[in-house]
mmCIF file of C-alpha atoms and ligand atoms in Angstrom:
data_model
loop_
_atom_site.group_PDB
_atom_site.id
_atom_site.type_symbol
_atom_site.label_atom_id
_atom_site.label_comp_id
_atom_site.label_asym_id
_atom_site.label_seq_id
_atom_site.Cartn_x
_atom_site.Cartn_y
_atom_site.Cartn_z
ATOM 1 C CA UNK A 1 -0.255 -21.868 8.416
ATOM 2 C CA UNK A 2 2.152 -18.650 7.892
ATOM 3 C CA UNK A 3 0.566 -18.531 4.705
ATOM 4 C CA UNK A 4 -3.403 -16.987 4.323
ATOM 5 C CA UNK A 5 -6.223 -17.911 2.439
ATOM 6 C CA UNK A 6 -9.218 -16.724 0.846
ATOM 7 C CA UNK A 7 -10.947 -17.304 4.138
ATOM 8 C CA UNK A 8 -8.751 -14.973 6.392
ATOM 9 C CA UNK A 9 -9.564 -12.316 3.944
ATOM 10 C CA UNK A 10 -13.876 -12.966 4.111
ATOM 11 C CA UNK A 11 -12.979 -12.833 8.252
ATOM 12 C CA UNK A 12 -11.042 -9.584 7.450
ATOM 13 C CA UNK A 13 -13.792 -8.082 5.568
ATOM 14 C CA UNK A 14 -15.955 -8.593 8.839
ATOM 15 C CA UNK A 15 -13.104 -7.530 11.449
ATOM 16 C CA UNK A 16 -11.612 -4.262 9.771
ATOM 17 C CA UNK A 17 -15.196 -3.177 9.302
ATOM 18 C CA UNK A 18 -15.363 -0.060 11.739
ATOM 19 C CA UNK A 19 -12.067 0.867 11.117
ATOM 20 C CA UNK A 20 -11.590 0.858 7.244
ATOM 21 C CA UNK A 21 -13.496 2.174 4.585
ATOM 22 C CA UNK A 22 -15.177 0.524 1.118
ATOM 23 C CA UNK A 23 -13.632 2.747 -0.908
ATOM 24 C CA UNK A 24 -15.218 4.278 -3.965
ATOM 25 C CA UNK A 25 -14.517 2.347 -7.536
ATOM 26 C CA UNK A 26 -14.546 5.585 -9.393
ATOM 27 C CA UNK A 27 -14.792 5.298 -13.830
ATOM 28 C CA UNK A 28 -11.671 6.828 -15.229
ATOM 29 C CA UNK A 29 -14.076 9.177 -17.836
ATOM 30 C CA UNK A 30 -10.523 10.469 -19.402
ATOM 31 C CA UNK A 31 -9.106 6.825 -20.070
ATOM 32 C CA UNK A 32 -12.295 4.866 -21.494
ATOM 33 C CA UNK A 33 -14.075 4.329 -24.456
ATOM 34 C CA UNK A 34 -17.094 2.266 -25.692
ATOM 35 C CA UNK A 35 -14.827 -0.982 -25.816
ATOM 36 C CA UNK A 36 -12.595 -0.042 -22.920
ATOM 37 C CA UNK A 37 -13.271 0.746 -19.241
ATOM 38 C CA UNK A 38 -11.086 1.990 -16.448
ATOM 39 C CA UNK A 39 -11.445 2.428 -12.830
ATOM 40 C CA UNK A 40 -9.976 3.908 -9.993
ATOM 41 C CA UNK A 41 -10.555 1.679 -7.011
ATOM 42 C CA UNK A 42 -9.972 5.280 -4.792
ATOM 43 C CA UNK A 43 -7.554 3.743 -1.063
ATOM 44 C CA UNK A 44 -6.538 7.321 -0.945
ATOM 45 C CA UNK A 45 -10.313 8.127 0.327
ATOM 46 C CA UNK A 46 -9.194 5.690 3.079
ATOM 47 C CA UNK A 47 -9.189 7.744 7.012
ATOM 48 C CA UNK A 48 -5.839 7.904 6.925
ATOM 49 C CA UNK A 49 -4.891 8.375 3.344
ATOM 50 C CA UNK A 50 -3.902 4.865 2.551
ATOM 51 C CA UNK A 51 -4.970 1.303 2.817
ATOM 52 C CA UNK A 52 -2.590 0.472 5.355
ATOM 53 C CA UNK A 53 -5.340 0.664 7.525
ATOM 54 C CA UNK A 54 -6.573 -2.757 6.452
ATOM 55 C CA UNK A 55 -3.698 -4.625 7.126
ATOM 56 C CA UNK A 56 -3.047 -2.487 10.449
ATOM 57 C CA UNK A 57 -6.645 -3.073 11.761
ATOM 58 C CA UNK A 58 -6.938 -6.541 10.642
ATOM 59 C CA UNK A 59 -3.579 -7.564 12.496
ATOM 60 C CA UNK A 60 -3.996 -5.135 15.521
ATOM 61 C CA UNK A 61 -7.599 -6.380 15.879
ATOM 62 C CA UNK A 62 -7.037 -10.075 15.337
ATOM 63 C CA UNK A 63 -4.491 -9.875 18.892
ATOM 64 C CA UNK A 64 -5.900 -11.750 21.725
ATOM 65 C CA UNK A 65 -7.206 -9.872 25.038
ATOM 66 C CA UNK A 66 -3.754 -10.573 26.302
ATOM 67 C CA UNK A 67 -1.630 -8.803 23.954
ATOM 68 C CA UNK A 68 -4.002 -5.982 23.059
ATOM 69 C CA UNK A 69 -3.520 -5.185 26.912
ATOM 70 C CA UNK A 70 0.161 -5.220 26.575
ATOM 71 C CA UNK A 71 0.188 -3.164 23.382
ATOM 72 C CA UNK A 72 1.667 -2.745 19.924
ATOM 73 C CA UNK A 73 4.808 -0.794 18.316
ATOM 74 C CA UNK A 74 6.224 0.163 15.107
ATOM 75 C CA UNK A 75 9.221 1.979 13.538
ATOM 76 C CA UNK A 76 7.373 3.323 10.630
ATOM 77 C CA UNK A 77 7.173 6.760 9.925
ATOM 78 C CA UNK A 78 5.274 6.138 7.076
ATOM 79 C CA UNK A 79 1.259 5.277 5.990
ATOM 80 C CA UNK A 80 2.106 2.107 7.901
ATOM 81 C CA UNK A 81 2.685 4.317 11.207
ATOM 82 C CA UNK A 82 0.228 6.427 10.754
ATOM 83 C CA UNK A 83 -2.126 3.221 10.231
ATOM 84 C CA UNK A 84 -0.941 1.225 13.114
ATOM 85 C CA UNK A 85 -1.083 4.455 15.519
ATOM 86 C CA UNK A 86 -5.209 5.062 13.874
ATOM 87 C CA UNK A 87 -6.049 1.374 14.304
ATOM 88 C CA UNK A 88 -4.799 0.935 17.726
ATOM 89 C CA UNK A 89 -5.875 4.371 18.927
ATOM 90 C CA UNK A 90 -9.965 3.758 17.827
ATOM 91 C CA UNK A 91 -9.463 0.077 19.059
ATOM 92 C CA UNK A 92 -8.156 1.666 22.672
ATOM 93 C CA UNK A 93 -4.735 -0.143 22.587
ATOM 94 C CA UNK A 94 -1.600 1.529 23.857
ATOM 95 C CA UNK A 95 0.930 2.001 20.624
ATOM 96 C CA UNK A 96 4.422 3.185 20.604
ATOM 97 C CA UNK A 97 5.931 4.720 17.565
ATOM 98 C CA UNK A 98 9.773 4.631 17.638
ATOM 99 C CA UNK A 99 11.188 7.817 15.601
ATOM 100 C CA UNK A 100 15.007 8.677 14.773
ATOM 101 C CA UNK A 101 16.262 12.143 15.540
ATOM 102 C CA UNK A 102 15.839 12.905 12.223
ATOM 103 C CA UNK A 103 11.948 12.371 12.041
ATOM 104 C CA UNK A 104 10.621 16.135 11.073
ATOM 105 C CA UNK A 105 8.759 17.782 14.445
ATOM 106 C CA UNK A 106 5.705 17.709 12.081
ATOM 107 C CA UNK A 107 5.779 13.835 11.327
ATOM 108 C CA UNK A 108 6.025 13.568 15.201
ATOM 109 C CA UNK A 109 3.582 15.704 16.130
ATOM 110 C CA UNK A 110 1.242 14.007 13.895
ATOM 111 C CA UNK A 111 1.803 10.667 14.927
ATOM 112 C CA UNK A 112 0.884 11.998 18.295
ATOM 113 C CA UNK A 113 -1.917 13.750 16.790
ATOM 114 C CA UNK A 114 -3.030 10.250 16.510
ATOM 115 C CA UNK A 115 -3.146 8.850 20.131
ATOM 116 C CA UNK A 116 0.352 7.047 19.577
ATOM 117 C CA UNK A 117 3.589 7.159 22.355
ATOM 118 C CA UNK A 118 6.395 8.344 20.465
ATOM 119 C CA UNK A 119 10.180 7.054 21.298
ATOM 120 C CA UNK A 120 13.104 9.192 20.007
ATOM 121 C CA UNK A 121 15.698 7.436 19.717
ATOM 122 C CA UNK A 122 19.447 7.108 17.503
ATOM 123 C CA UNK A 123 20.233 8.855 14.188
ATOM 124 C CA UNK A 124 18.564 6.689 11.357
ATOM 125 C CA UNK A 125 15.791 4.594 10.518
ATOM 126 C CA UNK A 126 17.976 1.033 11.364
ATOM 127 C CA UNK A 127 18.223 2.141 14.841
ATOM 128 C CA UNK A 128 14.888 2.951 15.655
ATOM 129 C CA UNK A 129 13.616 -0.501 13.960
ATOM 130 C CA UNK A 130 16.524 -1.781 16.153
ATOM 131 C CA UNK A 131 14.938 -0.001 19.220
ATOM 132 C CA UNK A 132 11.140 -0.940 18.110
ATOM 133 C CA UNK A 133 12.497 -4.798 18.374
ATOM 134 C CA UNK A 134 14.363 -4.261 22.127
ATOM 135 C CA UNK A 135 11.324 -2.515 23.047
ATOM 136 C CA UNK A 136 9.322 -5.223 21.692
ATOM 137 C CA UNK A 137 11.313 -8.230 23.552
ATOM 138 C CA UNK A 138 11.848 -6.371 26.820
ATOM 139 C CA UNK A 139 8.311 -4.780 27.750
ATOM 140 C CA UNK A 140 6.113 -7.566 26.025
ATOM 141 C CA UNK A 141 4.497 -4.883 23.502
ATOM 142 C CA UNK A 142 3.496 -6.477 20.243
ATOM 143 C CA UNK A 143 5.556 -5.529 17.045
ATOM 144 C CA UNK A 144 2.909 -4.873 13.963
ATOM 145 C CA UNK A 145 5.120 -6.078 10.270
ATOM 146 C CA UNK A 146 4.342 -3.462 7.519
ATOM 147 C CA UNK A 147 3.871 -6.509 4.793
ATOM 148 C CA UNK A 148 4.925 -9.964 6.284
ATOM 149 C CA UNK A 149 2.281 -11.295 8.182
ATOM 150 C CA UNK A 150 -0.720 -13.092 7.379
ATOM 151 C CA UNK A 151 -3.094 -10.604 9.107
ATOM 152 C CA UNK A 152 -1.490 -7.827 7.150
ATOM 153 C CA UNK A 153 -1.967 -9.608 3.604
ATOM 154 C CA UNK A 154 -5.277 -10.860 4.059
ATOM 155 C CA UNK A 155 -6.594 -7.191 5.406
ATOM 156 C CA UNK A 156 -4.858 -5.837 2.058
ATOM 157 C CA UNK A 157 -6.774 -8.508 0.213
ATOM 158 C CA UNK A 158 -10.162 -7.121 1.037
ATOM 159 C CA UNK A 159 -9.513 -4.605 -1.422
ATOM 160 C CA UNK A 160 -9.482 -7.261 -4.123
ATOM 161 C CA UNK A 161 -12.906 -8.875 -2.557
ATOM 162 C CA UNK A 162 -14.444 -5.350 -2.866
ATOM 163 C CA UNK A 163 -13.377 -5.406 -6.547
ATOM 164 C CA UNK A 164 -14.527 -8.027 -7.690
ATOM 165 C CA UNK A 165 -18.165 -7.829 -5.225
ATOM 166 C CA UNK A 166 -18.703 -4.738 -7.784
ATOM 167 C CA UNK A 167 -16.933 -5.843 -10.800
ATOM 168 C CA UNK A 168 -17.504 -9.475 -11.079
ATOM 169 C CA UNK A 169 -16.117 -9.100 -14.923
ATOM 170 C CA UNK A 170 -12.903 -7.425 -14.112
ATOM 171 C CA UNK A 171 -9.978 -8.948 -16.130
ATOM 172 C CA UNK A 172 -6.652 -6.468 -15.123
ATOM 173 C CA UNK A 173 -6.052 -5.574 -12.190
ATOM 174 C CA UNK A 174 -3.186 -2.978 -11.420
ATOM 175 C CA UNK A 175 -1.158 -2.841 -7.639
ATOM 176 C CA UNK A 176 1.788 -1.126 -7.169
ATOM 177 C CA UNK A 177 4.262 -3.544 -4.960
ATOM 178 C CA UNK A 178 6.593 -2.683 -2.368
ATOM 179 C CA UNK A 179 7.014 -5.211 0.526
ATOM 180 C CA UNK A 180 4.532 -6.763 -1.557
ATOM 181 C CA UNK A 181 1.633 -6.814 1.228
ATOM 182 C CA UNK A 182 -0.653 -5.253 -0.972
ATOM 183 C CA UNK A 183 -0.256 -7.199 -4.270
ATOM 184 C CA UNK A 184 -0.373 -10.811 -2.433
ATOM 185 C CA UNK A 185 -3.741 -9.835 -1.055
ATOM 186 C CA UNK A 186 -5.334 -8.405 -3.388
ATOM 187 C CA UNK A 187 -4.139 -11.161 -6.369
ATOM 188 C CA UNK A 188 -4.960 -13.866 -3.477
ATOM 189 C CA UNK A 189 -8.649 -12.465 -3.738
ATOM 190 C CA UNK A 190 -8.832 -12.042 -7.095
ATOM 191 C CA UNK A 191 -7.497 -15.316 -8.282
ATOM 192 C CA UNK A 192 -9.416 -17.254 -5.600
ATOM 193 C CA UNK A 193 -12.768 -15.914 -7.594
ATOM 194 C CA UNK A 194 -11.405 -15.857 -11.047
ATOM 195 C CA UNK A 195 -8.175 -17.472 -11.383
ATOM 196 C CA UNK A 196 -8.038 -15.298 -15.227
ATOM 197 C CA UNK A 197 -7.416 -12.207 -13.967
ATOM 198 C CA UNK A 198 -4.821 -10.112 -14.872
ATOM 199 C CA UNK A 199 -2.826 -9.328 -11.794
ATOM 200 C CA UNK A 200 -0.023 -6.539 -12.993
ATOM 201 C CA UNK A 201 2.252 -5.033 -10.253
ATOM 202 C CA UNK A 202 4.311 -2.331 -10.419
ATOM 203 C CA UNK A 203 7.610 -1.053 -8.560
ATOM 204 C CA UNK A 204 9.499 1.875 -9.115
ATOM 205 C CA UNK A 205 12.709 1.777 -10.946
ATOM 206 C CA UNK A 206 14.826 3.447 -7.546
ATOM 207 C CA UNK A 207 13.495 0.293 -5.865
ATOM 208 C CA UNK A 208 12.441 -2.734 -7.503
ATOM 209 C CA UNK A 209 13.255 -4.949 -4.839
ATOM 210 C CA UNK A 210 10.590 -7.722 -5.543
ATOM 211 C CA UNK A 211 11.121 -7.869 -9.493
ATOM 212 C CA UNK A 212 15.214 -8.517 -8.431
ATOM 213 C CA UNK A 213 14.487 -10.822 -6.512
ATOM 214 C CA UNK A 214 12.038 -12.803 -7.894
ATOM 215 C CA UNK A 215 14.695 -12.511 -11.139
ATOM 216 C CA UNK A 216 17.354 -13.704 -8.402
ATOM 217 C CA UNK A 217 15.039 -16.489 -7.285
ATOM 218 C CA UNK A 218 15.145 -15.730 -3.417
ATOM 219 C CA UNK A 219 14.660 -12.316 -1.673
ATOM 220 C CA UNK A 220 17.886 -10.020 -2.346
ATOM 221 C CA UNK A 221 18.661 -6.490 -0.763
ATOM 222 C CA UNK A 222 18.833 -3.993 -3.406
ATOM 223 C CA UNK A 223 19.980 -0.219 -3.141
ATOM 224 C CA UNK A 224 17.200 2.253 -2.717
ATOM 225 C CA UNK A 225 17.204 5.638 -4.834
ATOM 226 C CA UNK A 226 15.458 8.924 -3.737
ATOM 227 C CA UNK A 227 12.036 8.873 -5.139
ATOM 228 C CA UNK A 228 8.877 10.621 -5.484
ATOM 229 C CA UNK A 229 7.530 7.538 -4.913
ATOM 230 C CA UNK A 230 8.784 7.661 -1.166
ATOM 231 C CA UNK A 231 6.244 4.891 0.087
ATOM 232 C CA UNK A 232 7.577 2.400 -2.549
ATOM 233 C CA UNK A 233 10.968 2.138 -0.784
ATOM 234 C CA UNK A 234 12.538 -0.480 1.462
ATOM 235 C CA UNK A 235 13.785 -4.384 0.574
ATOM 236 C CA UNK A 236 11.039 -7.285 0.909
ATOM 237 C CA UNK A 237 13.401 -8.356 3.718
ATOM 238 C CA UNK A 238 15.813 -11.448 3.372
ATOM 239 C CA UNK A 239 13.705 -13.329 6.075
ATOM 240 C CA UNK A 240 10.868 -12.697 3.945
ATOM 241 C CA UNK A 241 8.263 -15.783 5.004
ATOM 242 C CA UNK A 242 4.997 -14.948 2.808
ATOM 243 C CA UNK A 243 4.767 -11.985 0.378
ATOM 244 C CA UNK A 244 7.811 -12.957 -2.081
ATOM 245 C CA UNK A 245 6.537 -16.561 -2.968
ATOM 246 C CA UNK A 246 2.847 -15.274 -3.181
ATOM 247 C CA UNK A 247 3.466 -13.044 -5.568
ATOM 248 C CA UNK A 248 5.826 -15.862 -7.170
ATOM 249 C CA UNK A 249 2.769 -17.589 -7.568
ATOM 250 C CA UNK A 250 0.278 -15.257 -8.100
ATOM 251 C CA UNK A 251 1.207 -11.991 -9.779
ATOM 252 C CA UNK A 252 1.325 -12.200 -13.543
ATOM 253 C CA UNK A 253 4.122 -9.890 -13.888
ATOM 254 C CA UNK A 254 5.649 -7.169 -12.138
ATOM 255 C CA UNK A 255 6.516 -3.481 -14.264
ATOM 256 C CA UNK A 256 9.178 -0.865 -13.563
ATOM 257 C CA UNK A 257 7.859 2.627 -13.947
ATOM 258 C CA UNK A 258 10.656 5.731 -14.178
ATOM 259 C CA UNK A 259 10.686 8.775 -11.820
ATOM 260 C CA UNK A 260 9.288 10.724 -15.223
ATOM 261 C CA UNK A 261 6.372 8.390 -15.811
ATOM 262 C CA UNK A 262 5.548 9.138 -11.876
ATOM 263 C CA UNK A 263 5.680 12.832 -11.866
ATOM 264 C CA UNK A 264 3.898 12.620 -15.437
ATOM 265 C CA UNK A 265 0.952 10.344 -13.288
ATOM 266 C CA UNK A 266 0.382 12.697 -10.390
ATOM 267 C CA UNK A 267 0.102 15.497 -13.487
ATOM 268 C CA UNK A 268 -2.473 13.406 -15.548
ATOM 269 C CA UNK A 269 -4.421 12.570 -11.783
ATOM 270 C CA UNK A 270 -4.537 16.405 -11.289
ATOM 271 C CA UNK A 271 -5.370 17.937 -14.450
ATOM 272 C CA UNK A 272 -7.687 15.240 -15.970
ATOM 273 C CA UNK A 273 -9.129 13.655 -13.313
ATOM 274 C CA UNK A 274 -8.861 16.085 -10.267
ATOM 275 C CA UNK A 275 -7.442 13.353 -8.240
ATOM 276 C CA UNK A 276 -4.704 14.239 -5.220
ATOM 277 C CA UNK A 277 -2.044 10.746 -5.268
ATOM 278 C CA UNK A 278 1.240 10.154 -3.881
ATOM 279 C CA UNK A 279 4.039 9.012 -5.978
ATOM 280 C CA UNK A 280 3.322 5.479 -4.864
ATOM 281 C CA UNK A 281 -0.233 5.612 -6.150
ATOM 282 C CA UNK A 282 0.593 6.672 -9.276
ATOM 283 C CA UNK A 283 3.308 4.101 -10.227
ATOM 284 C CA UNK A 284 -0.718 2.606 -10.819
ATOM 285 C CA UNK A 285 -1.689 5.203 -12.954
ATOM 286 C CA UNK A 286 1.784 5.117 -15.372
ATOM 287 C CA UNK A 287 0.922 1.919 -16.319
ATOM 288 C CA UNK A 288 -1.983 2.818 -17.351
ATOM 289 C CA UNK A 289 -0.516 5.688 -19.176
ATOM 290 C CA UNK A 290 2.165 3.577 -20.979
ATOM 291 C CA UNK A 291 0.206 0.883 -22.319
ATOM 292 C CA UNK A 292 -3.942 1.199 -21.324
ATOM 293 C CA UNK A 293 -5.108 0.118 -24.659
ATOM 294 C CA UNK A 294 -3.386 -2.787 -24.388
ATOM 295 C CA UNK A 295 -4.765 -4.419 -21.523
ATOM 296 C CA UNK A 296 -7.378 -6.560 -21.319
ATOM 297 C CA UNK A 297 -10.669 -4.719 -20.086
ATOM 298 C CA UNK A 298 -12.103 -3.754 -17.684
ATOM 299 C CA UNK A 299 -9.036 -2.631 -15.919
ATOM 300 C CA UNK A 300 -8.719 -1.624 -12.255
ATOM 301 C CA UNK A 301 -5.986 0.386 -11.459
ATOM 302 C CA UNK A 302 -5.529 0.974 -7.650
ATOM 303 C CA UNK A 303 -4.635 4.074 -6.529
ATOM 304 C CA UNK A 304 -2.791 3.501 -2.921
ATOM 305 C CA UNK A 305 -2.805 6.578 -1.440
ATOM 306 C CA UNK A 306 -2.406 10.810 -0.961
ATOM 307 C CA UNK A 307 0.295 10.932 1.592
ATOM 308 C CA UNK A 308 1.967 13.446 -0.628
ATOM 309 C CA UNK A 309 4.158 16.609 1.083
ATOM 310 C CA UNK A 310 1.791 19.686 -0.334
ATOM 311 C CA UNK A 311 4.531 21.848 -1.169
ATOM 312 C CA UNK A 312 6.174 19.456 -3.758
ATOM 313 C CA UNK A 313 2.654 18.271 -5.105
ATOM 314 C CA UNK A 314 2.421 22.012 -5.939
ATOM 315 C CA UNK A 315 5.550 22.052 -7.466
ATOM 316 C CA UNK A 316 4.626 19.432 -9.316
ATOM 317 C CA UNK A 317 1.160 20.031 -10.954
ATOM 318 C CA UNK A 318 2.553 23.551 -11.682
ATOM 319 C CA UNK A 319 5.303 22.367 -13.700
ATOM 320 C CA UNK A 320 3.171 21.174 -17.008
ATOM 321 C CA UNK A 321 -0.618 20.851 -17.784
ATOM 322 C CA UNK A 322 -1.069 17.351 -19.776
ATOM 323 C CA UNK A 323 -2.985 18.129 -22.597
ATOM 324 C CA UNK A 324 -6.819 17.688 -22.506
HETATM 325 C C1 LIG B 1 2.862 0.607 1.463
HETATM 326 C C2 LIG B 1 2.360 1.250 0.244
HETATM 327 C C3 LIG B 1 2.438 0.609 -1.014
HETATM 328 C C4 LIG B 1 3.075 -0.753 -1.210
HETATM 329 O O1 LIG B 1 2.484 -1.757 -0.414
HETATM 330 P P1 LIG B 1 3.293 -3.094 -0.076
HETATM 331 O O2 LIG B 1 2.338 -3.952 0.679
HETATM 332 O O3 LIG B 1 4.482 -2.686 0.761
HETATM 333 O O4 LIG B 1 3.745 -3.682 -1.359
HETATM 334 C C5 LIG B 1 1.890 1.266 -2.113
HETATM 335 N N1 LIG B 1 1.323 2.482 -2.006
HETATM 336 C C6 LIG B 1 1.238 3.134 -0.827
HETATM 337 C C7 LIG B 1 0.601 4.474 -0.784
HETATM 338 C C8 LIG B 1 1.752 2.540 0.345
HETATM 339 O O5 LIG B 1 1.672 3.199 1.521
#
């Protein structure tokens, strides 16, 4: 089976234990009332900013003695990178990050910050995925998929299990989808408790690769814009093998949220609820913001991540105060 099941995430739950966090679910005081309730389910309290560690320390963890002595690699230089070089350097496992030249020295030296082997190699992001792969084929080091793989979606899932553990009543759910890792776990949870829930997920408008494709009715590439929401970037991938007909099956619909609505969500996160998120997280909170009344309650909305630059999150809580 390519495919998990409810069972792969309980054994998560148990394997990604040490590694991974049960993150806080955190009352939205600014966005309830007596007949409404919100909550944050907080991955940005996560080690490493992110719940990428989940899927990272579920996969990385789940290796046999065999390959965890050979090792792992990755091309990402995002929170899956960062996760993959965490996981494998508590778990004691050698892990190669291949970079571009045009990887910031900062990014690098916090990868290696992290235990991790870092590869420099060609002038974009296709060439060290390119080089990842070689590297993968030729040395016998283990390649760890961002969103693909059923170890990945089922450790993503356990945030949905922790959900519902403390909110047995919850009817919406809210998971902003990329790859589309996340969302297949977590709805897989949910819907294997309480097949009425409300699973809503939400892309960016610069990259809605999963919404166009499920529209197309196969996985399609679609151009990526420059985004705040840097993390929600990237195709599902034409091979795609799990994420694109989970969600098929189990998301209830998938929302596009504008660059404005984003910046206007790390604002509100700020200023009302003194939370720090990435653009990524709060494609989460602008649905919220757009239609919260409307959905049926209680409503989790989870908020992915931090992994902001601090400069621009500056920039952009200075630029306008959302009223109290
Ligand atoms: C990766 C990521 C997502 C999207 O997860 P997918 O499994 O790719 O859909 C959302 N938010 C943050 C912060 C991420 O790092």
């Amino acid at each position: 089976m390519v495919t998990p099941e409810y069972a792969d995430v309980i054994a998560a739950s148990v394997r990604i234990r040490e590694l991974a966090l049960k993150t806080p679910l955190k009352p939205s005081l600014s966005l309830s009332d007596r007949s409404h309730s919100v909550f944050f389910k907080l991955e940005s309290c996560q080690p490493i900013g992110s719940f990428k560690i989940r899927g990272a320390a579920n996969k990385i963890l789940s290796l046999s003695a065999d390959e965890k002595l050979r090792g792992v690699i990755t091309a990402s230089t995002g929170n899956h990178g960062k996760a993959v070089a965490y996981a494998a350097g508590v778990a004691n496992i050698r892990c190669v990050v291949c970079l571009s030249n045009l990887v910031p020295a900062n990014k690098i030296l916090a990868i290696r910050a992290l235990g991790a082997e870092v590869d420099i190699f060609g002038q974009s992001q296709d060439e060290a995925m390119a080089r990842a792969e070689a590297r993968s084929h030729s040395e016998g080091l283990i390649e760890i998929p961002p969103f693909d793989d059923k170890f990945v979606v089922a450790g993503q899932g356990t945030i949905g299990k922790e959900i519902l553990e403390e909110l047995p009543n919850v009817r919406t759910i809210i998971v902003p989808v990329s790859g589309g890792g996340l969302a297949a776990g977590v709805s897989l949870a949910a819907k294997s408790i309480d097949p009425n829930i409300n699973v809503i997920g939400v892309s960016s408008a610069a990259c809605p690769a999963m919404k166009l494709s499920l529209e197309a009715g196969h996985p399609i590439d679609v151009p990526e814009l420059p985004s705040v929401a840097d993390s929600l970037g990237g195709g599902i991938t034409l091979k795609n093998r799990i994420t694109f007909a989970m969600i098929r099956d189990l998301v209830d619909e998938i929302m596009v949220v504008s660059e404005a609505e984003l910046v206007s969500a790390i604002q509100y996160a700020f200023w009302r609820e003194r939370l720090v998120l990435e653009g990524a997280a709060a494609a989460s909170l602008a649905v919220l913001l757009r239609l919260n009344q409307q959905l049926p309650s209680p409503v989790v909305s989870i908020l992915t991540g931090d992994n902001i630059d601090p400069q621009r999150f500056i920039e952009i809580v200075s630029e306008r105060r959302p009223d109290e």
